[in-house]
Tab-separated table of C-alpha atoms in Angstrom:
chain	number	residue	atom	x	y	z
D	1	UNK	CA	18.950	-21.837	12.367
D	2	UNK	CA	22.359	-22.507	13.875
D	3	UNK	CA	22.482	-25.822	12.017
D	4	UNK	CA	21.900	-24.259	8.617
D	5	UNK	CA	24.799	-23.898	6.220
D	6	UNK	CA	25.209	-20.662	4.282
D	7	UNK	CA	27.474	-19.562	1.471
D	8	UNK	CA	30.734	-17.941	2.524
D	9	UNK	CA	30.983	-15.927	-0.688
D	10	UNK	CA	28.012	-13.622	-0.091
D	11	UNK	CA	28.281	-10.078	-1.519
D	12	UNK	CA	29.503	-7.284	0.712
D	13	UNK	CA	26.838	-5.064	2.176
D	14	UNK	CA	26.409	-1.375	2.827
D	15	UNK	CA	24.232	-0.768	5.868
D	16	UNK	CA	22.395	2.566	5.697
D	17	UNK	CA	20.927	4.034	8.874
D	18	UNK	CA	18.815	7.180	8.575
D	19	UNK	CA	18.179	9.219	11.678
D	20	UNK	CA	17.021	12.590	12.907
D	21	UNK	CA	17.578	13.811	16.477
D	22	UNK	CA	18.272	10.247	17.598
D	23	UNK	CA	19.152	9.473	21.214
D	24	UNK	CA	22.959	9.240	21.527
D	25	UNK	CA	23.078	5.899	23.321
D	26	UNK	CA	20.588	4.263	20.952
D	27	UNK	CA	22.480	5.355	17.861
D	28	UNK	CA	25.808	4.177	19.267
D	29	UNK	CA	24.421	0.806	20.330
D	30	UNK	CA	22.989	0.318	16.850
D	31	UNK	CA	26.363	0.960	15.191
D	32	UNK	CA	28.292	-1.126	17.705
D	33	UNK	CA	25.883	-4.062	17.328
D	34	UNK	CA	26.346	-4.018	13.551
D	35	UNK	CA	30.130	-3.904	13.750
D	36	UNK	CA	30.566	-6.398	16.575
D	37	UNK	CA	27.912	-8.952	15.664
D	38	UNK	CA	28.227	-9.196	11.890
D	39	UNK	CA	30.904	-11.061	9.888
D	40	UNK	CA	33.464	-8.314	9.139
D	41	UNK	CA	34.146	-9.514	5.588
D	42	UNK	CA	30.498	-8.952	4.658
D	43	UNK	CA	30.300	-5.366	5.908
D	44	UNK	CA	31.626	-2.988	3.268
D	45	UNK	CA	30.557	0.121	5.188
D	46	UNK	CA	27.991	1.617	7.508
D	47	UNK	CA	26.510	4.902	6.311
D	48	UNK	CA	24.794	7.089	8.899
D	49	UNK	CA	22.478	9.560	7.161
D	50	UNK	CA	21.795	12.527	9.434
D	51	UNK	CA	18.571	14.076	8.141
D	52	UNK	CA	19.374	17.600	9.357
D	53	UNK	CA	19.271	16.892	13.088
D	54	UNK	CA	19.065	19.837	15.482
D	55	UNK	CA	20.917	18.119	18.363
D	56	UNK	CA	24.479	19.415	18.779
D	57	UNK	CA	25.819	16.031	19.858
D	58	UNK	CA	24.883	14.628	16.425
D	59	UNK	CA	27.315	16.919	14.648
D	60	UNK	CA	31.026	17.254	15.533
D	61	UNK	CA	30.776	15.027	18.586
D	62	UNK	CA	29.284	12.206	16.502
D	63	UNK	CA	31.867	12.702	13.735
D	64	UNK	CA	34.707	12.503	16.231
D	65	UNK	CA	33.339	9.398	17.943
D	66	UNK	CA	32.720	7.495	14.702
D	67	UNK	CA	36.133	8.392	13.278
D	68	UNK	CA	37.584	5.448	15.237
D	69	UNK	CA	35.643	3.074	12.944
D	70	UNK	CA	37.033	3.091	9.394
D	71	UNK	CA	33.915	1.467	7.992
D	72	UNK	CA	31.523	4.087	9.383
D	73	UNK	CA	30.693	7.113	7.246
D	74	UNK	CA	28.393	9.984	8.151
D	75	UNK	CA	26.370	11.948	5.624
D	76	UNK	CA	25.035	15.189	7.097
D	77	UNK	CA	22.163	16.451	4.933
D	78	UNK	CA	22.007	20.247	4.587
D	79	UNK	CA	18.217	20.320	4.846
D	80	UNK	CA	15.456	17.990	5.998
D	81	UNK	CA	14.788	15.373	3.312
D	82	UNK	CA	12.343	13.064	5.058
D	83	UNK	CA	12.992	9.354	5.511
D	84	UNK	CA	12.326	8.340	1.893
D	85	UNK	CA	14.714	10.847	0.334
D	86	UNK	CA	17.270	10.367	3.119
D	87	UNK	CA	17.455	6.693	2.183
D	88	UNK	CA	18.014	7.667	-1.430
D	89	UNK	CA	20.853	9.979	-0.414
D	90	UNK	CA	22.523	7.093	1.397
D	91	UNK	CA	21.944	4.693	-1.487
D	92	UNK	CA	23.609	7.070	-3.952
D	93	UNK	CA	26.957	6.849	-2.173
D	94	UNK	CA	26.784	3.180	-1.121
D	95	UNK	CA	29.767	1.059	-2.196
D	96	UNK	CA	28.733	-2.414	-1.075
D	97	UNK	CA	29.578	-4.939	-3.791
D	98	UNK	CA	27.373	-7.651	-5.166
D	99	UNK	CA	29.497	-9.119	-7.892
D	100	UNK	CA	30.304	-6.243	-8.272
D	101	UNK	CA	27.269	-4.112	-7.285
D	102	UNK	CA	26.161	-2.877	-3.882
D	103	UNK	CA	23.497	-4.215	-1.596
D	104	UNK	CA	22.256	-1.362	0.599
D	105	UNK	CA	20.506	-2.550	3.746
D	106	UNK	CA	18.176	0.154	5.030
D	107	UNK	CA	17.571	0.144	8.735
D	108	UNK	CA	16.464	2.792	11.174
D	109	UNK	CA	18.778	4.113	13.829
D	110	UNK	CA	17.055	2.084	16.533
D	111	UNK	CA	18.287	-1.408	15.756
D	112	UNK	CA	20.213	-4.087	17.573
D	113	UNK	CA	21.883	-6.875	15.654
D	114	UNK	CA	22.149	-10.358	17.000
D	115	UNK	CA	25.518	-12.086	16.600
D	116	UNK	CA	26.344	-12.772	12.934
D	117	UNK	CA	23.142	-11.077	11.823
D	118	UNK	CA	23.939	-10.958	8.139
D	119	UNK	CA	23.963	-14.746	7.566
D	120	UNK	CA	21.085	-16.624	9.217
D	121	UNK	CA	21.483	-17.184	12.968
D	122	UNK	CA	19.274	-18.112	15.907
D	123	UNK	CA	17.459	-15.144	17.397
D	124	UNK	CA	14.118	-14.108	18.829
D	125	UNK	CA	14.041	-10.467	17.809
D	126	UNK	CA	11.790	-8.625	15.461
D	127	UNK	CA	12.641	-8.184	11.828
D	128	UNK	CA	14.669	-8.907	8.913
D	129	UNK	CA	16.939	-8.953	6.028
D	130	UNK	CA	16.029	-9.006	2.351
D	131	UNK	CA	18.330	-10.720	-0.113
D	132	UNK	CA	19.063	-8.939	-3.437
D	133	UNK	CA	16.398	-9.376	-6.101
D	134	UNK	CA	14.138	-10.829	-4.630
D	135	UNK	CA	13.852	-9.530	-1.040
D	136	UNK	CA	13.137	-10.597	2.731
D	137	UNK	CA	11.494	-9.777	6.218
D	138	UNK	CA	10.333	-11.130	9.626
D	139	UNK	CA	8.286	-10.380	12.753
D	140	UNK	CA	8.435	-11.790	16.262
D	141	UNK	CA	5.997	-14.618	15.595
D	142	UNK	CA	6.793	-17.430	13.212
D	143	UNK	CA	5.057	-18.100	9.877
D	144	UNK	CA	3.906	-14.526	9.365
D	145	UNK	CA	3.974	-12.659	6.088
D	146	UNK	CA	3.497	-9.050	5.089
D	147	UNK	CA	0.074	-8.318	3.593
D	148	UNK	CA	-2.160	-5.325	2.991
D	149	UNK	CA	-5.866	-4.664	3.222
D	150	UNK	CA	-7.778	-1.828	1.597
D	151	UNK	CA	-6.997	1.051	1.412
D	152	UNK	CA	-3.438	-0.325	1.274
D	153	UNK	CA	-2.988	-0.724	5.022
D	154	UNK	CA	0.088	-2.837	5.726
D	155	UNK	CA	-0.130	-5.615	8.292
D	156	UNK	CA	1.244	-9.000	9.325
D	157	UNK	CA	-0.847	-12.136	8.916
D	158	UNK	CA	0.008	-15.638	9.993
D	159	UNK	CA	0.016	-18.349	7.359
D	160	UNK	CA	-2.973	-20.661	8.063
D	161	UNK	CA	-2.082	-23.763	10.041
D	162	UNK	CA	-3.495	-26.054	7.356
D	163	UNK	CA	-1.124	-24.486	4.796
D	164	UNK	CA	1.825	-24.952	7.153
D	165	UNK	CA	0.942	-28.605	7.679
D	166	UNK	CA	0.158	-29.299	4.015
D	167	UNK	CA	3.504	-27.924	2.864
D	168	UNK	CA	5.384	-29.334	5.873
D	169	UNK	CA	6.826	-25.909	6.575
D	170	UNK	CA	9.651	-25.505	9.058
D	171	UNK	CA	10.374	-22.403	11.113
D	172	UNK	CA	13.522	-21.849	9.086
D	173	UNK	CA	11.815	-21.956	5.676
D	174	UNK	CA	11.726	-18.902	3.425
D	175	UNK	CA	8.297	-17.228	3.330
D	176	UNK	CA	7.071	-15.360	0.256
D	177	UNK	CA	5.227	-12.077	0.853
D	178	UNK	CA	3.068	-9.917	-1.430
D	179	UNK	CA	4.286	-6.714	0.283
D	180	UNK	CA	6.874	-5.653	2.824
D	181	UNK	CA	6.789	-3.251	5.757
D	182	UNK	CA	9.616	-1.170	4.313
D	183	UNK	CA	11.647	-0.213	7.357
D	184	UNK	CA	14.386	-2.832	7.140
D	185	UNK	CA	15.330	-4.571	3.935
D	186	UNK	CA	18.159	-5.395	1.596
D	187	UNK	CA	18.230	-5.085	-2.172
D	188	UNK	CA	20.863	-5.135	-4.885
D	189	UNK	CA	21.872	-1.519	-5.542
D	190	UNK	CA	21.901	-1.776	-9.332
D	191	UNK	CA	18.518	-3.494	-9.283
D	192	UNK	CA	17.089	-0.828	-6.962
D	193	UNK	CA	18.061	2.011	-9.274
D	194	UNK	CA	16.968	0.083	-12.364
D	195	UNK	CA	13.534	-0.006	-10.718
D	196	UNK	CA	13.634	3.772	-10.471
D	197	UNK	CA	14.414	3.715	-6.745
D	198	UNK	CA	11.588	5.495	-4.891
D	199	UNK	CA	9.051	7.788	-6.520
D	200	UNK	CA	10.572	11.259	-5.891
D	201	UNK	CA	7.049	12.612	-5.443
D	202	UNK	CA	6.563	10.658	-2.211
D	203	UNK	CA	6.976	12.893	0.836
D	204	UNK	CA	8.754	12.067	4.103
D	205	UNK	CA	7.474	8.568	4.930
D	206	UNK	CA	4.732	6.135	3.963
D	207	UNK	CA	3.658	4.262	0.843
D	208	UNK	CA	7.187	3.620	-0.433
D	209	UNK	CA	6.984	0.037	0.802
D	210	UNK	CA	3.890	-0.555	-1.336
D	211	UNK	CA	5.465	1.035	-4.389
D	212	UNK	CA	8.625	-1.057	-4.158
D	213	UNK	CA	6.615	-4.231	-3.504
D	214	UNK	CA	4.580	-3.686	-6.673
D	215	UNK	CA	7.699	-2.848	-8.684
D	216	UNK	CA	9.252	-6.226	-7.862
D	217	UNK	CA	5.920	-8.012	-8.531
D	218	UNK	CA	5.799	-9.293	-4.962
D	219	UNK	CA	9.209	-11.009	-5.201
D	220	UNK	CA	9.737	-10.556	-1.474
D	221	UNK	CA	11.059	-13.215	0.865
D	222	UNK	CA	11.225	-13.509	4.619
D	223	UNK	CA	14.473	-15.162	5.678
D	224	UNK	CA	13.554	-16.281	9.216
D	225	UNK	CA	17.137	-17.042	10.263
D	226	UNK	CA	18.447	-13.610	9.272
D	227	UNK	CA	17.228	-11.001	11.726
D	228	UNK	CA	17.586	-7.491	13.074
D	229	UNK	CA	15.834	-6.136	16.144
D	230	UNK	CA	13.922	-2.860	15.826
D	231	UNK	CA	13.243	-0.631	18.835
D	232	UNK	CA	10.207	1.554	18.142
D	233	UNK	CA	10.165	5.155	19.365
D	234	UNK	CA	7.179	6.549	21.230
D	235	UNK	CA	6.910	9.516	18.906
D	236	UNK	CA	7.714	10.312	15.288
D	237	UNK	CA	10.824	12.484	14.867
D	238	UNK	CA	9.762	13.723	11.434
D	239	UNK	CA	7.663	16.751	10.601
D	240	UNK	CA	5.222	16.421	7.708
D	241	UNK	CA	4.066	18.940	5.061
D	242	UNK	CA	0.546	18.906	6.554
D	243	UNK	CA	0.234	16.104	9.077
D	244	UNK	CA	1.364	12.492	9.106
D	245	UNK	CA	-1.966	10.967	8.060
D	246	UNK	CA	-2.506	13.351	5.140
D	247	UNK	CA	1.054	12.872	3.921
D	248	UNK	CA	0.780	9.081	4.008
D	249	UNK	CA	-2.633	9.200	2.298
D	250	UNK	CA	-1.261	11.350	-0.518
D	251	UNK	CA	1.708	9.010	-0.930
D	252	UNK	CA	-0.579	5.979	-1.109
D	253	UNK	CA	-2.820	7.741	-3.624
D	254	UNK	CA	0.212	8.338	-5.871
D	255	UNK	CA	1.058	4.646	-5.667
D	256	UNK	CA	-2.555	3.685	-6.411
D	257	UNK	CA	-2.731	5.940	-9.466
D	258	UNK	CA	0.444	4.470	-10.957
D	259	UNK	CA	0.276	0.783	-10.014
D	260	UNK	CA	-3.293	-0.378	-9.346
D	261	UNK	CA	-4.808	0.079	-12.818
D	262	UNK	CA	-8.608	-0.278	-12.645
D	263	UNK	CA	-8.283	-1.565	-9.068
D	264	UNK	CA	-7.461	1.930	-7.866
D	265	UNK	CA	-11.235	2.374	-7.474
D	266	UNK	CA	-11.060	-0.079	-4.543
D	267	UNK	CA	-8.455	2.142	-2.905
D	268	UNK	CA	-10.596	5.251	-3.309
D	269	UNK	CA	-13.758	3.369	-2.386
D	270	UNK	CA	-12.178	2.490	0.978
D	271	UNK	CA	-10.683	5.983	1.346
D	272	UNK	CA	-13.624	7.904	-0.065
D	273	UNK	CA	-12.776	11.081	1.826
D	274	UNK	CA	-9.873	11.521	-0.599
D	275	UNK	CA	-12.400	11.774	-3.446
D	276	UNK	CA	-14.532	14.238	-1.497
D	277	UNK	CA	-11.621	16.602	-0.939
D	278	UNK	CA	-10.361	16.184	-4.526
D	279	UNK	CA	-6.851	15.230	-3.426
D	280	UNK	CA	-4.019	16.533	-5.604
D	281	UNK	CA	-1.378	13.811	-6.009
D	282	UNK	CA	0.940	15.864	-8.227
D	283	UNK	CA	2.436	15.051	-11.614
D	284	UNK	CA	2.549	11.311	-12.303
D	285	UNK	CA	3.944	11.439	-15.859
D	286	UNK	CA	7.441	10.298	-14.920
D	287	UNK	CA	6.223	7.370	-12.821
D	288	UNK	CA	3.729	6.172	-15.439
D	289	UNK	CA	6.459	6.247	-18.096
D	290	UNK	CA	8.795	4.364	-15.745
D	291	UNK	CA	6.227	1.588	-15.339
D	292	UNK	CA	5.934	1.272	-19.123
D	293	UNK	CA	9.719	1.182	-19.470
D	294	UNK	CA	10.019	-1.562	-16.853
D	295	UNK	CA	7.302	-3.544	-18.675
D	296	UNK	CA	5.671	-4.382	-15.372
D	297	UNK	CA	2.763	-6.792	-15.293
D	298	UNK	CA	-0.771	-5.627	-14.617
D	299	UNK	CA	-2.192	-5.395	-11.115
D	300	UNK	CA	-4.693	-8.069	-12.163
D	301	UNK	CA	-1.730	-10.391	-12.760
D	302	UNK	CA	-0.336	-9.456	-9.339
D	303	UNK	CA	-3.629	-10.381	-7.667
D	304	UNK	CA	-3.914	-13.676	-9.521
D	305	UNK	CA	-0.308	-14.798	-9.087
D	306	UNK	CA	1.107	-13.054	-6.015
D	307	UNK	CA	-1.782	-12.172	-3.709
D	308	UNK	CA	-4.815	-14.271	-4.751
D	309	UNK	CA	-6.287	-14.255	-1.243
D	310	UNK	CA	-6.860	-10.476	-1.288
D	311	UNK	CA	-10.541	-9.678	-1.745
D	312	UNK	CA	-10.613	-7.279	-4.676
D	313	UNK	CA	-13.972	-7.214	-6.506
D	314	UNK	CA	-13.936	-4.485	-9.153
D	315	UNK	CA	-17.456	-3.338	-8.247
D	316	UNK	CA	-19.622	-3.432	-5.139
D	317	UNK	CA	-22.643	-4.927	-6.892
D	318	UNK	CA	-23.636	-5.943	-10.418
D	319	UNK	CA	-26.339	-7.410	-12.632
D	320	UNK	CA	-30.020	-6.534	-12.890
D	321	UNK	CA	-31.257	-3.657	-10.717
D	322	UNK	CA	-34.705	-4.871	-9.700
D	323	UNK	CA	-37.453	-2.842	-8.068
D	324	UNK	CA	-38.954	-4.751	-5.131
D	325	UNK	CA	-42.547	-3.609	-5.617
D	326	UNK	CA	-42.874	-4.108	-9.362
D	327	UNK	CA	-40.226	-6.788	-10.068
D	328	UNK	CA	-39.243	-4.651	-13.077
D	329	UNK	CA	-35.739	-3.544	-14.027
D	330	UNK	CA	-33.876	-0.451	-15.087
D	331	UNK	CA	-32.630	-0.562	-18.670
D	332	UNK	CA	-30.869	1.632	-21.201
D	333	UNK	CA	-32.625	2.190	-24.530
D	334	UNK	CA	-31.413	4.624	-27.176
D	335	UNK	CA	-29.197	6.450	-24.645
D	336	UNK	CA	-32.103	6.994	-22.258
D	337	UNK	CA	-33.294	5.200	-19.128
D	338	UNK	CA	-36.208	2.791	-19.381
D	339	UNK	CA	-38.151	0.689	-16.883
D	340	UNK	CA	-39.223	-2.707	-18.201
D	341	UNK	CA	-39.776	-6.388	-17.544
D	342	UNK	CA	-36.591	-8.019	-16.264
D	343	UNK	CA	-34.511	-10.198	-18.578
D	344	UNK	CA	-31.266	-11.552	-17.152
D	345	UNK	CA	-29.938	-12.082	-20.692
D	346	UNK	CA	-30.576	-8.498	-21.766
D	347	UNK	CA	-27.269	-6.582	-21.762
D	348	UNK	CA	-29.194	-3.308	-21.673
D	349	UNK	CA	-30.321	-4.190	-18.138
D	350	UNK	CA	-26.845	-4.921	-16.759
D	351	UNK	CA	-25.586	-2.306	-14.281
D	352	UNK	CA	-22.680	-2.020	-11.863
D	353	UNK	CA	-22.653	-0.223	-8.534
D	354	UNK	CA	-19.061	0.942	-8.384
D	355	UNK	CA	-16.651	1.700	-5.575
D	356	UNK	CA	-16.990	5.375	-6.496
D	357	UNK	CA	-20.764	5.128	-5.901
D	358	UNK	CA	-21.856	5.279	-9.530
D	359	UNK	CA	-24.749	3.377	-11.122
D	360	UNK	CA	-22.861	2.429	-14.258
D	361	UNK	CA	-23.843	0.911	-17.581
D	362	UNK	CA	-20.800	0.811	-19.866
D	363	UNK	CA	-19.521	4.375	-20.206
D	364	UNK	CA	-22.825	5.880	-19.048
D	365	UNK	CA	-24.002	6.482	-15.502
D	366	UNK	CA	-27.400	7.170	-13.989
D	367	UNK	CA	-27.560	10.862	-13.104
D	368	UNK	CA	-29.767	11.875	-10.163
D	369	UNK	CA	-32.355	14.601	-10.463
D	370	UNK	CA	-33.960	16.856	-7.896
D	371	UNK	CA	-36.914	15.416	-6.003
D	372	UNK	CA	-39.801	14.962	-8.407
D	373	UNK	CA	-37.553	14.838	-11.472
D	374	UNK	CA	-36.608	11.947	-13.720
D	375	UNK	CA	-33.062	10.560	-13.597
D	376	UNK	CA	-31.048	10.580	-16.810
D	377	UNK	CA	-27.790	9.298	-18.248
D	378	UNK	CA	-24.447	11.082	-18.223
D	379	UNK	CA	-20.905	10.110	-19.094
D	380	UNK	CA	-19.356	8.506	-16.012
D	381	UNK	CA	-17.030	10.629	-13.901
D	382	UNK	CA	-15.941	9.227	-10.557
D	383	UNK	CA	-14.980	12.699	-9.357
D	384	UNK	CA	-18.383	14.270	-10.038
D	385	UNK	CA	-20.398	14.365	-6.791
D	386	UNK	CA	-23.636	14.884	-8.733
D	387	UNK	CA	-23.471	11.347	-10.131
D	388	UNK	CA	-23.195	9.561	-6.776
D	389	UNK	CA	-25.737	7.248	-5.150
D	390	UNK	CA	-25.774	5.566	-1.734
D	391	UNK	CA	-26.950	1.978	-1.450
D	392	UNK	CA	-26.852	-0.751	1.198
D	393	UNK	CA	-23.932	-0.222	3.621
D	394	UNK	CA	-23.216	3.196	2.100
D	395	UNK	CA	-26.346	4.777	3.561
D	396	UNK	CA	-24.645	5.988	6.788
D	397	UNK	CA	-26.865	7.021	9.633
D	398	UNK	CA	-29.949	5.846	7.734
D	399	UNK	CA	-30.239	2.093	8.361
D	400	UNK	CA	-33.888	2.245	7.334
D	401	UNK	CA	-32.771	3.201	3.795
D	402	UNK	CA	-30.242	0.430	3.140
D	403	UNK	CA	-32.483	-1.135	0.462
D	404	UNK	CA	-32.961	2.253	-1.173
D	405	UNK	CA	-30.829	4.029	-3.769
D	406	UNK	CA	-30.245	7.475	-2.253
D	407	UNK	CA	-28.935	10.595	-3.993
D	408	UNK	CA	-25.675	11.447	-2.229
D	409	UNK	CA	-25.290	15.180	-2.818
D	410	UNK	CA	-28.751	16.446	-1.805
D	411	UNK	CA	-29.237	17.838	1.698
D	412	UNK	CA	-32.709	16.297	2.025
D	413	UNK	CA	-32.787	12.523	1.411
D	414	UNK	CA	-34.056	11.780	-2.086
D	415	UNK	CA	-34.430	8.255	-3.477
D	416	UNK	CA	-34.770	6.529	-6.809
D	417	UNK	CA	-38.285	5.180	-7.151
D	418	UNK	CA	-40.510	3.392	-9.621
D	419	UNK	CA	-43.600	5.240	-10.855
D	420	UNK	CA	-46.038	2.357	-11.538
D	421	UNK	CA	-48.713	4.606	-13.047
D	422	UNK	CA	-46.403	5.798	-15.828
D	423	UNK	CA	-44.062	2.810	-15.898
D	424	UNK	CA	-41.140	5.155	-15.417
D	425	UNK	CA	-38.424	6.216	-12.988
D	426	UNK	CA	-38.242	9.313	-10.859
D	427	UNK	CA	-36.509	10.714	-7.773
D	428	UNK	CA	-38.727	11.336	-4.771
D	429	UNK	CA	-38.455	12.209	-1.098
D	430	UNK	CA	-37.230	9.093	0.670
D	431	UNK	CA	-39.868	6.939	2.324
D	432	UNK	CA	-38.399	4.014	4.246
D	433	UNK	CA	-41.693	2.079	4.015
D	434	UNK	CA	-42.258	2.442	0.268
D	435	UNK	CA	-41.514	-0.756	-1.687
D	436	UNK	CA	-41.361	1.360	-4.870
D	437	UNK	CA	-38.111	2.850	-3.522
D	438	UNK	CA	-36.497	-0.484	-2.673
D	439	UNK	CA	-34.017	-2.055	-5.087
D	440	UNK	CA	-31.849	-5.149	-5.320
D	441	UNK	CA	-28.893	-5.953	-7.555
D	442	UNK	CA	-28.494	-9.421	-8.996
D	443	UNK	CA	-25.167	-9.912	-7.204
D	444	UNK	CA	-23.453	-8.242	-4.252
D	445	UNK	CA	-19.683	-8.590	-3.999
D	446	UNK	CA	-19.178	-6.733	-0.704
D	447	UNK	CA	-20.923	-7.184	2.625
């Protein structure tokens, strides 16, 4: 890194540090490391955003101490905003210039800069700097990129060795990422607000990194030679409206509803408890209109062009639904269910088993009946518990019924079964040994 040449006409930067009840020494070391180890001509200002701290030393004492540094400004919020909205408050007043617009760099109050940390320099610390549009990030280990798995859980994953060797990658090379962690990054101020900044409906912390990653279509870059160290606290200083997990889940659900298109079913399929409790994500009108205004590409495009290695099948299983005992298939005829000889070319016999646990044929879904009754067809509704079926891995606690199709909402296990005498379908008490209750789809897309 020390041998790399960088431009000397980089835009000035506003560094925004949000904190609440931070330890005095940690906060001071963070500010001092920024001022003493960064090229002075690149630092426009350092904004400390105090998110309504209760500690007395973070009020007048802090103001007095920081007054000796002309570039340091303190914004004391009059009420608790949460990390997401605290960042926005800092961004609103940022003056960093990027020909001529600002580049806010968000970092927490527990950071230590290596010498000359704005341009690339040698260092072995933890994370990051993102460069205007697009962006950047880094972890301790080399050749790692930010990724997510369902239901939108962020993580770091090393680039496969064969990819590194094929592309002759060096440790100093820029690494493209589909998503970022969100804690430390840099972005052009004008660009950030053109993107709509953060969704104002996101509470406290969590999910904003996913939202911003999708807004920039994965235009995120790790700059390995430009780094900031992050010291993690043992506890979370923020209070949450309910608890941390529920707040983050609601935030992620808002992001899924706005940005994932039809792939949001994968999110809910992996976080099915959110469906069961009928989670209220609030009004999404403003965010949906913003996405239209920005003319953002579809999530399908994002998967194909930015994150093609993410496993994202739209359904769990598809094709013919074949009964093991009779080798006959379920079909739809004249808006009713039928049971007939299988024909792989017959569209009326094509069904999907969805992430929301529906047996779906077009807009219609197989509706369970009470034990002894015949199933019917209803308009699909992923929120209706009376349309749900359990199959394969979704038969929890009943491994003997994995080949069955089990009604989800009934207290006593009831299964879809073939009635060979009448050549029809019915729902009966589950019998793990009965081949007339065992079914197989033509294709399974999930283990």
